[in-house]
Coordinates of C-alpha atoms and ligand atoms in Angstrom, one line a residue:
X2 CA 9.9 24.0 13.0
X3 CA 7.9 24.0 9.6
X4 CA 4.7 22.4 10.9
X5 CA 4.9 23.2 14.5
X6 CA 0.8 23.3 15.7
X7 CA 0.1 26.3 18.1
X8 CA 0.0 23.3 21.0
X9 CA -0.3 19.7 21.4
X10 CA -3.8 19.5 22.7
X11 CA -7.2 20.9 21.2
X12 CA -9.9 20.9 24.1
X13 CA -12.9 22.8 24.7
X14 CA -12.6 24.6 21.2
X15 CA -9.2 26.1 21.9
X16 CA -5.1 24.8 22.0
X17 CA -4.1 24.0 25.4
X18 CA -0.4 23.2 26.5
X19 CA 1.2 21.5 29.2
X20 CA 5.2 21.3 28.7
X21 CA 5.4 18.9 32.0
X22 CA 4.0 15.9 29.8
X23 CA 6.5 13.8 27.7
X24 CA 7.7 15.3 24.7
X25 CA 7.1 13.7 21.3
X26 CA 9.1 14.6 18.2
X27 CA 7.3 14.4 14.9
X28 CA 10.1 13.2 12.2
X29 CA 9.5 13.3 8.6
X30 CA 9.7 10.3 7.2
X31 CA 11.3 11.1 4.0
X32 CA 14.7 12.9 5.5
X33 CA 14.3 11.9 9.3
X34 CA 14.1 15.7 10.2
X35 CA 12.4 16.6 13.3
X36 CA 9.6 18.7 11.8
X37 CA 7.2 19.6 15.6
X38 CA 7.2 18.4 19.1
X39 CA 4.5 18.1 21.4
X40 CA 3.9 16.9 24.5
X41 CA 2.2 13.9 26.1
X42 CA -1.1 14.4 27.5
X43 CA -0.5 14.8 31.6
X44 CA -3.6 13.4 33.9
X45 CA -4.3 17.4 34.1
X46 CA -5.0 17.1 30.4
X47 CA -6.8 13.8 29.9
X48 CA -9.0 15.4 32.6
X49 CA -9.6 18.6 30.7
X50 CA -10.4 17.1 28.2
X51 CA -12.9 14.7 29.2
X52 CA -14.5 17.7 31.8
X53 CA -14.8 19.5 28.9
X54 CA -16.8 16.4 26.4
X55 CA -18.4 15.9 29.6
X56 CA -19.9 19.6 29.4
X57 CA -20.6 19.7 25.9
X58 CA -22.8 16.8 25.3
X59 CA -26.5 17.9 26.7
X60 CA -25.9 21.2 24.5
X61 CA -24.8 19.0 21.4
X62 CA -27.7 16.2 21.6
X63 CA -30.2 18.3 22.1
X64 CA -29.8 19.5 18.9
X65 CA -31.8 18.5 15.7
X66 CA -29.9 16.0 13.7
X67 CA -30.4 18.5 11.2
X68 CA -28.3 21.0 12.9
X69 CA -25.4 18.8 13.8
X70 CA -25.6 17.6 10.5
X71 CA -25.1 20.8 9.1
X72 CA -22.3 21.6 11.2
X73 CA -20.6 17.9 10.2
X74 CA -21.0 19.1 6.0
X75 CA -19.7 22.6 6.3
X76 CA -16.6 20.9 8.3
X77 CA -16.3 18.8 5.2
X78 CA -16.7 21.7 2.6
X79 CA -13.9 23.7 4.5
X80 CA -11.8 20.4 4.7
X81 CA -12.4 19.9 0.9
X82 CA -11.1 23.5 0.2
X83 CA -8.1 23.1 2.3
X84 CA -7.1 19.4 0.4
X85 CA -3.9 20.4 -0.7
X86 CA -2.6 22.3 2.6
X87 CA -4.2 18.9 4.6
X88 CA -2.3 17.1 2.1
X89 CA 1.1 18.0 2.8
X90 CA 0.4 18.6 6.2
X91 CA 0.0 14.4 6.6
X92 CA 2.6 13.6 3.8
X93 CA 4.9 15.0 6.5
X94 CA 3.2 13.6 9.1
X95 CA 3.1 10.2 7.6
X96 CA 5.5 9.7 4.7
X97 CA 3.2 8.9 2.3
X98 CA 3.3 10.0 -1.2
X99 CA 1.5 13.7 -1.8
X100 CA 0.0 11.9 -4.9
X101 CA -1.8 9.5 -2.1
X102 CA -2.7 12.1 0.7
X103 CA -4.4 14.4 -2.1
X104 CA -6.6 11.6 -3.2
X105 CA -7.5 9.2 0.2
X106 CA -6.9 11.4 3.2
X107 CA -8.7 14.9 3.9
X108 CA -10.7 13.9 1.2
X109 CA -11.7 10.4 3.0
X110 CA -12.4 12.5 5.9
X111 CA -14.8 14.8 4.2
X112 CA -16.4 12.1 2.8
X113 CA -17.1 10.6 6.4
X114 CA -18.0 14.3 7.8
X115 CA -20.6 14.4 4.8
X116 CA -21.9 10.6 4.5
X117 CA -22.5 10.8 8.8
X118 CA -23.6 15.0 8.2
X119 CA -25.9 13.6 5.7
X120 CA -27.5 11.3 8.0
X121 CA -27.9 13.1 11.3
X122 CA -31.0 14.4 10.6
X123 CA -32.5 11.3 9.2
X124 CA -31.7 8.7 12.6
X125 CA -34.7 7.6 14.7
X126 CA -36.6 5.5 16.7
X127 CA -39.4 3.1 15.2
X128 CA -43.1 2.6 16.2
X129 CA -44.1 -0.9 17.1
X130 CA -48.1 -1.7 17.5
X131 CA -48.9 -3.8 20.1
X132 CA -52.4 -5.5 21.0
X133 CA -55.1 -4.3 22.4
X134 CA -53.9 -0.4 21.0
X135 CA -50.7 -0.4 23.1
X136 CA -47.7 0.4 21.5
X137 CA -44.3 1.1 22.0
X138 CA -42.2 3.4 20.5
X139 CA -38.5 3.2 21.1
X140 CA -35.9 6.9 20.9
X141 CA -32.2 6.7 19.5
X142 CA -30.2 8.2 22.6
X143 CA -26.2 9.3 21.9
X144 CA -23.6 7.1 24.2
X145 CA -22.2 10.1 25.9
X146 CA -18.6 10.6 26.2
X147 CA -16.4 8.4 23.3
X148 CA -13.2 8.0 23.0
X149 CA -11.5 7.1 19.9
X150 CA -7.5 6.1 19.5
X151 CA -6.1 5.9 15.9
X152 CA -3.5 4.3 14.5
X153 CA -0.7 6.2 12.0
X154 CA -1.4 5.0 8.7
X155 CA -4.3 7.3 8.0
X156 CA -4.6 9.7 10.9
X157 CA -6.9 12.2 9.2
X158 CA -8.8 9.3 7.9
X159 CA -9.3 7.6 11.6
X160 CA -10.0 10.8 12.9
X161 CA -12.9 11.3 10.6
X162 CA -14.4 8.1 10.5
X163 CA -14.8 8.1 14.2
X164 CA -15.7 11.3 14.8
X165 CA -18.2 11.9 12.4
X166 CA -20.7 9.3 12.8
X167 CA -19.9 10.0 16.9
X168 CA -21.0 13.6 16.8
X169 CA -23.8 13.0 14.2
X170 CA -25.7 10.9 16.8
X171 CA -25.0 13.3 19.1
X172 CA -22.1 12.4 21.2
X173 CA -19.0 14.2 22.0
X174 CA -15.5 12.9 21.6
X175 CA -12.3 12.7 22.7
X176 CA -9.3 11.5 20.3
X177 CA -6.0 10.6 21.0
X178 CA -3.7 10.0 17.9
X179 CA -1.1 7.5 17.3
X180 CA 2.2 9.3 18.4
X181 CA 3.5 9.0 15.7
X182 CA 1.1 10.7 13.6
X183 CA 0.1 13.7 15.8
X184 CA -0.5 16.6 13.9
X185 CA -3.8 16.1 11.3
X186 CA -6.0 15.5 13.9
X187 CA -5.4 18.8 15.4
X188 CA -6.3 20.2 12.0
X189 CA -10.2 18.1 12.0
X190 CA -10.6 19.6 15.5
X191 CA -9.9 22.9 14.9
X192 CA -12.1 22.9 11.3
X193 CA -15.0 21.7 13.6
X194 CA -14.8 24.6 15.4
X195 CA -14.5 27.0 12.5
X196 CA -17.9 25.1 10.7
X197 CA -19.7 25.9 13.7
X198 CA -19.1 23.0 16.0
X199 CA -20.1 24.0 20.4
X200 CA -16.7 24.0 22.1
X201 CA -15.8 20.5 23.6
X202 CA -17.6 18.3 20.8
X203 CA -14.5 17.1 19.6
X204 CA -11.2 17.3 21.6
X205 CA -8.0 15.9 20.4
X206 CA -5.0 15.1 23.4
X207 CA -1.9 13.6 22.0
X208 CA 0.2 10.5 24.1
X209 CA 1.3 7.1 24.0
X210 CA -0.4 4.3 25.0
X211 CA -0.7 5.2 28.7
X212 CA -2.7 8.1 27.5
X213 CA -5.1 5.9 25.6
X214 CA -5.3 3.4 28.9
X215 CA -6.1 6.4 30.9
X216 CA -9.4 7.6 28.5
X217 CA -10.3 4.1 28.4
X218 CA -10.4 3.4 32.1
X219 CA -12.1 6.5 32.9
X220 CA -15.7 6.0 33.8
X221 CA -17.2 9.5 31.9
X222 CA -16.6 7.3 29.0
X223 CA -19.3 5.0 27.4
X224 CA -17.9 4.0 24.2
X225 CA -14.4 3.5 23.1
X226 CA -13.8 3.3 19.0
X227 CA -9.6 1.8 18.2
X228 CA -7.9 1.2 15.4
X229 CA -4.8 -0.9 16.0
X230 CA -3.4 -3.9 16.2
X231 CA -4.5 -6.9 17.7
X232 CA -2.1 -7.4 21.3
X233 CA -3.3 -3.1 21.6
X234 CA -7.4 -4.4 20.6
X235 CA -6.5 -7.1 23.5
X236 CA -6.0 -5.0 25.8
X237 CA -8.5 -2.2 25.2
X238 CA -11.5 -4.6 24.9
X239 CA -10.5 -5.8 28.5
X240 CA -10.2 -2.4 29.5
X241 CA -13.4 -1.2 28.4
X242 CA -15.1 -4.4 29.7
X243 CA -14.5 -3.8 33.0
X244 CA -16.6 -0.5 32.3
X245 CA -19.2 -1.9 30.5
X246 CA -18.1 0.2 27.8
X247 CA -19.2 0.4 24.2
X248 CA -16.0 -0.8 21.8
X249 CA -15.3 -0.6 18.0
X250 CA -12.3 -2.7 17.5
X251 CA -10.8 -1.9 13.6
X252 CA -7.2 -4.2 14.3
X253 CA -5.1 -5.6 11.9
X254 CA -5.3 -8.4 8.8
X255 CA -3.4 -10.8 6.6
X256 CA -5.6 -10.9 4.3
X257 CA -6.1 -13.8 1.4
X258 CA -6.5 -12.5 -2.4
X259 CA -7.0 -15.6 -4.5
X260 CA -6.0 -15.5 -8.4
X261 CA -7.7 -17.8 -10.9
X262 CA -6.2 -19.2 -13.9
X263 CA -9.2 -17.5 -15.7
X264 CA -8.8 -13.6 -14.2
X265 CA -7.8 -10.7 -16.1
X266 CA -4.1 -10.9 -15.6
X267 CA -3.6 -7.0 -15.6
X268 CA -6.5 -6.7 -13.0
X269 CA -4.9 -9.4 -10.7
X270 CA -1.8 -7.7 -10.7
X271 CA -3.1 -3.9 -10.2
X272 CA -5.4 -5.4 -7.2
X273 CA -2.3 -6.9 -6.0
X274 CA -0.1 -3.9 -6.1
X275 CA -2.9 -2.1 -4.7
X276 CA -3.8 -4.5 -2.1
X277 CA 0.2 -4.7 -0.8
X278 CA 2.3 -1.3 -1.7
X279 CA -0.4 1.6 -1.7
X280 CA 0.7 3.6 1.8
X281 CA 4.5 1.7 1.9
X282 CA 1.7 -2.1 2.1
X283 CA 0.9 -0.2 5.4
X284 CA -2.6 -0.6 5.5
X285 CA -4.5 -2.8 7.6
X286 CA -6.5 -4.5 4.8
X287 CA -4.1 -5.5 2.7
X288 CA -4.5 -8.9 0.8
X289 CA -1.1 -9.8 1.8
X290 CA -1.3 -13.7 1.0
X291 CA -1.2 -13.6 -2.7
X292 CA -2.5 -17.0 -3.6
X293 CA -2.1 -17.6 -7.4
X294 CA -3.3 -20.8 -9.2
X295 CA -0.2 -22.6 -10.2
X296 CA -0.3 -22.7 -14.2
X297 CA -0.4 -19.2 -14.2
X298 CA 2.2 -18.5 -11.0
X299 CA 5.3 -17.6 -13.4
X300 CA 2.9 -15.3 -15.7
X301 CA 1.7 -13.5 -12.5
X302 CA 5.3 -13.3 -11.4
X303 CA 6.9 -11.3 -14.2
X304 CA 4.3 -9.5 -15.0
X305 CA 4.0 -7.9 -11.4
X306 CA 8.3 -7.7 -11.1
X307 CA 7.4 -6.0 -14.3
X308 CA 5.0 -3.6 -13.0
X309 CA 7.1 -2.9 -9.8
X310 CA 10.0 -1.6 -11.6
X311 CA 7.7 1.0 -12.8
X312 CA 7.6 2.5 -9.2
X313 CA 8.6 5.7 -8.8
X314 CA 10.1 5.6 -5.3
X315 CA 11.5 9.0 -3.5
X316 CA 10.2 12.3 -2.4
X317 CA 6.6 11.9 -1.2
X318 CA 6.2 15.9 -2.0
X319 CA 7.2 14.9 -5.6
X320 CA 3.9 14.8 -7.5
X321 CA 5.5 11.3 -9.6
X322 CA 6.7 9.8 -6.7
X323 CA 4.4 6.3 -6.3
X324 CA 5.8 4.8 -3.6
X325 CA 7.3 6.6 -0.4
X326 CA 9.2 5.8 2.9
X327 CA 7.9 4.1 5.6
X328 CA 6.2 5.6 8.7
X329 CA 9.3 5.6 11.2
X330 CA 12.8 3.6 11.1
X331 CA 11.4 1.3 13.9
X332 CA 8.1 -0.3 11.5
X333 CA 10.9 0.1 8.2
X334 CA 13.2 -2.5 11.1
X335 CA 9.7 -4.6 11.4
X336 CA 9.5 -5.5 7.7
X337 CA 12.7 -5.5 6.9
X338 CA 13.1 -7.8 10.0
X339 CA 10.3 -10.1 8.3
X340 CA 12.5 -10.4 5.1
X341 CA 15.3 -12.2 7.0
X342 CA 12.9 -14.3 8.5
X343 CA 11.2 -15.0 5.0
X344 CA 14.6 -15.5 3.4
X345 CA 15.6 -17.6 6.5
X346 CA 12.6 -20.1 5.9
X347 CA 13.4 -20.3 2.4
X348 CA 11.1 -18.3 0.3
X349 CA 12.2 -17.3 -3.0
X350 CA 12.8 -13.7 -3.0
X351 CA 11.5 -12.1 -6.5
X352 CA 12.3 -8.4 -5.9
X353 CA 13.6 -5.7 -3.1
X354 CA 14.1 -6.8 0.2
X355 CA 16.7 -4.3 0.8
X356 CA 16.6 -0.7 2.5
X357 CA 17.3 2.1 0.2
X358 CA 20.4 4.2 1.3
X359 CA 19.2 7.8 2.8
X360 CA 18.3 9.5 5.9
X361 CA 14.8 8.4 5.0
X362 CA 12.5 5.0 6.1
X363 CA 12.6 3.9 2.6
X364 CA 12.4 -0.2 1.6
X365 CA 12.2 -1.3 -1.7
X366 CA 8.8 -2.9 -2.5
X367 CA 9.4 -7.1 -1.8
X368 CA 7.8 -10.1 -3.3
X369 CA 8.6 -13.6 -2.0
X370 CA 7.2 -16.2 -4.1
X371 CA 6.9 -20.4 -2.7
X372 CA 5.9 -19.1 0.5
X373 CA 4.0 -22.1 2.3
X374 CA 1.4 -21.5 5.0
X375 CA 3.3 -22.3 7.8
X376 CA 6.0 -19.7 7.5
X377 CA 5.9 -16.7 9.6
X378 CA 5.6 -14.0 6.6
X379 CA 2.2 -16.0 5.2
X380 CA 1.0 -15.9 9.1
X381 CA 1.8 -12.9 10.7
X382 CA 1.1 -9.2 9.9
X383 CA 4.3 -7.1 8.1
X384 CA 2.1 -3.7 7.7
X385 CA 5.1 -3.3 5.6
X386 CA 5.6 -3.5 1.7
X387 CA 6.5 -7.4 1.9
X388 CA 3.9 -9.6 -0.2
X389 CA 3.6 -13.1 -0.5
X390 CA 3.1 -15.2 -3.3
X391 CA 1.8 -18.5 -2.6
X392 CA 0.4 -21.0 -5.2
X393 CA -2.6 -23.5 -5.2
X394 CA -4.1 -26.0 -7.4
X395 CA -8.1 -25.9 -6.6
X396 CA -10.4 -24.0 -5.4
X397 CA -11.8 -26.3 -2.1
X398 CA -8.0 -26.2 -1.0
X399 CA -7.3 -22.4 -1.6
X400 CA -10.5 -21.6 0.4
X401 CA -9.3 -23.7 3.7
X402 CA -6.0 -22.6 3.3
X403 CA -7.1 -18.7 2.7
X404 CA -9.5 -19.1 6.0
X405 CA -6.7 -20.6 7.8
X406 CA -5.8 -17.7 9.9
X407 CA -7.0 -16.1 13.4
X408 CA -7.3 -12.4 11.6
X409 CA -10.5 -12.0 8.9
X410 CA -10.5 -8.7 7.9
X411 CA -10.6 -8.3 4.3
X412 CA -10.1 -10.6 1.2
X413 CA -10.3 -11.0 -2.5
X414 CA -10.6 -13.0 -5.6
X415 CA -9.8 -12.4 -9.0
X416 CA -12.0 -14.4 -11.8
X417 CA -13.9 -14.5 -14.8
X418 CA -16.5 -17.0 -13.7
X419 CA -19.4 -14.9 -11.4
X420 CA -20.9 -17.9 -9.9
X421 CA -17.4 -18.9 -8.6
X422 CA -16.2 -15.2 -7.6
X423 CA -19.9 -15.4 -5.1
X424 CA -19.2 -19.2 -4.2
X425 CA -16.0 -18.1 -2.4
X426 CA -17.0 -15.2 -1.2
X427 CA -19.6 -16.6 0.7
X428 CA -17.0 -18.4 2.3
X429 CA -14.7 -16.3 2.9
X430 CA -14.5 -15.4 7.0
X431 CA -13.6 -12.2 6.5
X432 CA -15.5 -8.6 6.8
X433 CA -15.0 -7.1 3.7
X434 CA -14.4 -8.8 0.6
X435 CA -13.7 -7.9 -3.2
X436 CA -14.4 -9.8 -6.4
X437 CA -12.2 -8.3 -9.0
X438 CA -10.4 -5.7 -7.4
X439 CA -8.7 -4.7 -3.8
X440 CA -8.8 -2.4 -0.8
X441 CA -11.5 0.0 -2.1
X442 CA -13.0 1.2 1.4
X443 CA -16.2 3.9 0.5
X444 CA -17.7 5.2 3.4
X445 CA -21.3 4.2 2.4
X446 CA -20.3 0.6 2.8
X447 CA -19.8 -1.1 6.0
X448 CA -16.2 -2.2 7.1
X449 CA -14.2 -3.9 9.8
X450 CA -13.1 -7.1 10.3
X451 CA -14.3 -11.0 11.9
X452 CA -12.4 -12.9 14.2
X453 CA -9.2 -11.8 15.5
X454 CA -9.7 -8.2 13.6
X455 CA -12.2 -6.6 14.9
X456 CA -15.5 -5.8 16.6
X457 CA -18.3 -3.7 14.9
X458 CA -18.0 -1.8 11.6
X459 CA -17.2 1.5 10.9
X460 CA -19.2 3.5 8.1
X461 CA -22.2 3.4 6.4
X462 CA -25.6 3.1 8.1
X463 CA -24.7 0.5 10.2
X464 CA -21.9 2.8 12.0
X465 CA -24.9 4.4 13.6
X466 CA -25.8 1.7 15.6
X467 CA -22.3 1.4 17.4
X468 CA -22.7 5.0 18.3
X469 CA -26.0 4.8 19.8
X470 CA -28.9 3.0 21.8
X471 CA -32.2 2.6 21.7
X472 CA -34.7 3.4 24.7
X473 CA -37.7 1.5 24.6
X474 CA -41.3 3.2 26.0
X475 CA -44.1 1.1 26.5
X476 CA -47.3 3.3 26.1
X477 CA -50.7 1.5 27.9
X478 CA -53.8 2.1 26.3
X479 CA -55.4 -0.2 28.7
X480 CA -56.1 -0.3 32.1
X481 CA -53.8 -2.1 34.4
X482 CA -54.3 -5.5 35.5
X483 CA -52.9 -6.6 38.3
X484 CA -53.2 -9.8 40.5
X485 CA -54.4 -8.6 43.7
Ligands
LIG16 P1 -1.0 0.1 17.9 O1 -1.9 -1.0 18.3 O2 0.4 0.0 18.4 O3 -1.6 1.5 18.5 C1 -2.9 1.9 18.2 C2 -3.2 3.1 19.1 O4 -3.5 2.6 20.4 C3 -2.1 4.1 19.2 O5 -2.7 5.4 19.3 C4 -1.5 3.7 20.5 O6 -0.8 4.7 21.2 C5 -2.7 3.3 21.3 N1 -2.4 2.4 22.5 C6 -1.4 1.6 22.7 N2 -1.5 0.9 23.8 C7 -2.7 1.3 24.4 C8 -3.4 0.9 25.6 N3 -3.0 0.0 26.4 N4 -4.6 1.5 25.8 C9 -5.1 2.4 24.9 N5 -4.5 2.8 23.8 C10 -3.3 2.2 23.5 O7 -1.1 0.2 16.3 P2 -0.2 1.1 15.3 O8 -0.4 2.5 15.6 O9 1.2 0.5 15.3 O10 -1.0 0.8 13.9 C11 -0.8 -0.4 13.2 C12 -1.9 -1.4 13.5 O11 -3.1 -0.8 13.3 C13 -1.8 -2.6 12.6 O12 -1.9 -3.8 13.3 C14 -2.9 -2.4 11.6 O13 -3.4 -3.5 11.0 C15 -3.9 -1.7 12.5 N6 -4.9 -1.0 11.7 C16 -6.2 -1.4 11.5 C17 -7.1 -0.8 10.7 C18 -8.5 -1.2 10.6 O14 -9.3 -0.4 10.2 N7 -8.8 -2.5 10.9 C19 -6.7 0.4 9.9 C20 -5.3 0.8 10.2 C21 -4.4 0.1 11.0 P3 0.8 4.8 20.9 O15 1.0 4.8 19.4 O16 1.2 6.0 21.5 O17 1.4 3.5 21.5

């Protein structure tokens, strides 16, 4: 099989095997062809695994920064050389167009690896004066063990932007991938190695969700970083609890992008393509509730039907191909599951809707315009290429309505007037907003989601925090005073 991996697991700096476990076949999305199969992590293997983070992380936090940081950039130079082969490796593994995965996958990882590399060596504690000449003076500590479960829409991506700032405060890992997307996570762990990483920093052990229960429950672990969907963050958060674990929860979205009468009609329409058919409209943050001022709804309409037929759907290995098949034929059932409900409520179906015929997941890129709040496709999350159009006439009632949901991960608005773009923003409830364009995600810049999507933030600075502590020391310059 072309992209069979030595073995499913990478622990303790080296590919381990154990055929008892389930198998998993890895099926390209484009043809359906089984391409590898691994196997399940077994208890044997979670427990390798986590014996062998266990093992590795005095060695690894005792460290500079500097010198884990170094580590964490050459991984990223040696990831940056080996784009292309990454590339095709998760086009396979994913579906998604080469001319995506060469431009928002490896390269999103190396971005992370150098960003959190970067940092390492800068990350401490602060000095705080006290009266009478005492002070206290407080150290940044790594977590420990952390465990971090990824979803399949960007597995190198998750991969990175877990592991990274992890090992750059001095933790060790261990990283189970979605099933269904097992195969570029092998490739960050074994890169690690070759930039110089200890044995055991980062381990990767493949499995369904039993797996994942299994790290989370275990009590080496002290922090435990998912990206998922909500019911899964549910569940996990419990999980963890009961440990008095650490958690990042990065879930899902249905997100609000709001288009004036005033924006750049072009723009509104490339944020909106962006924001719902980049990745097959699987991404998490995707501004999925397009809410368009009414004078302009029509305009919007045909511009973007327009724009669509421009797609160039079919072979994600083909360089011109925009617009690839979906992850597996069960999430291609879920949308296309959604259209019938969308038609069934009455929404006015603009274009697609349909499979395309094929041994591939493929589903023509869907817009259903008159969609009202209340009906299941503007309230529940597709992670398919299904977008909503729904209109508005002012500004106070697009704001309630676009808030009116349990999820707040992302959203946007499209305008020409500044002082209205920062009004709305401002009350937006979301984690990561956008005026005038959609779904950008850099790693200096915090992101994660409110409400029902999420706890903490992955990247930038601020990622730091949610993969360490502080120890506080209290230094007396006095004598003691006590009374008796
Ligand atoms: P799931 O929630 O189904 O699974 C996420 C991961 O959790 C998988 O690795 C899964 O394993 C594992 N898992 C499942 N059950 C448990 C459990 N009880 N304990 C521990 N781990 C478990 O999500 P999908 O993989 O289907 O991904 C799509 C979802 O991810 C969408 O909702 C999307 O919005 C969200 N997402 C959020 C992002 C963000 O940054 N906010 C980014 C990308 C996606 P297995 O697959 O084997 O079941």
């Amino acid at each position: 099989m072309k992209f069979q991996p030595q073995a499913s697991h990478f622990i303790d700096g080296a590919y381990v095997e154990d055929s008892e476990g389930k198998l998993i076949d890895v099926i390209y999305p484009a043809t359906g062809e089984v391409i590898a199969q691994l196997h399940s992590a077994t208890p044997a293997i979670v427990d390798m695994a986590l014996k062998s983070a266990e093992a590795a992380k005095a060695e690894w936090a005792a460290l500079s920064g500097t010198e884990r940081g170094r580590i964490l950039r050459r991984a990223a130079d040696i990831m940056r050389a080996r784009n292309y082969d990454l590339s095709v490796l998760e086009t396979h593994d994913t579906g998604k167009p080469i001319q995506e995965t060469t431009v928002a996958d490896a390269t999103s990882g190396a971005d992370a690896l150098e960003y959190f590399g970067g940092l390492a060596g800068s990350l401490t504690g602060e000095h705080i004066p006290l009266a009478g000449g005492d002070f206290v003076y407080t150290i940044r500590e790594a977590l420990g063990v952390c465990v971090g479960i990824g979803a399949w829409n960007y597995p190198t991506q998750i991969a990175c932007w877990k592991g990274a700032p992890a090992l750059a405060c001095g933790n060790t890992m261990v990283f189970k991938p979605s099933e269904t997307t097992p195969l570029s996570a092998l490739k960050v762990a074994e890169i690690l190695i070759e930039a110089g990483a200890p044995k055991g920093i980062y381990n990767v052990v493949q499995g369904y969700g039993d797996v994942g229960a299994a790290l989370v429950t275990d009590s080496r672990v002290a922090k435990v970083s998912l990206t998922g969907s909500v019911p899964t963050g549910k569940k996990v958060y419990a999980a963890a609890a009961a440990g008095m674990k650490h958690v990042t929860m990065e879930l899902g979205g249905k997100s609000p992008m709001i288009v004036f009468d005033d924006a750049d009609i072009e723009n509104a329409v490339s944020g909106a393509i962006l924001g719902n058919f980049y990745s097959s409209g699987q991404v998490c943050s995707n501004g999925t509730r397009v809410f368009v001022q009414k004078n302009i709804k029509e305009a919007f309409l045909s511009r973007l039907s327009e724009r669509l037929a421009n797609a160039k759907i079919g072979d994600p290995m083909d360089e011109d191909v925009s617009f690839g098949p979906m992850v597996s034929e069960n999430q291609l059932n879920i949308a296309l599951g959604y259209v019938a409900k969308g038609k069934a409520e009455g929404a006015r179906l603009v274009c697609g809707g349909d499979r395309i015929d094929g041994d591939g997941f493929y589903m023509q890129p869907t817009v259903f315009a008159d969609v009202t709040d209340e009906m299941i496709i503007a309230r529940e999350e597709i992670f398919g290429p299904v977008m909503s159009v729904l209109d508005f006439d002012t500004e106070e009632e697009v704001m309630a309505r676009a808030n009116a949901t349990e999820f707040g991960l992302a959203a946007g608005v499209f305008t020409a007037d500044l002082t209205r773009a920062h009004r709305i923003v401002a009350g937006f409830e979301a984690g990561t907003c956008y005026i005038n364009t959609y779904n950008l995600a850099p790693v200096e810049a915090p992101f994660g989601g409110s409400k029902m999507s999420g706890v903490g933030r992955e990247n930038s600075k601020l990622a730091i925090n949610h993969f360490s502590e502080m120890k506080t020391v209290y230094v007396s310059m006095n004598d003691v005073e006590a009374p008796y």
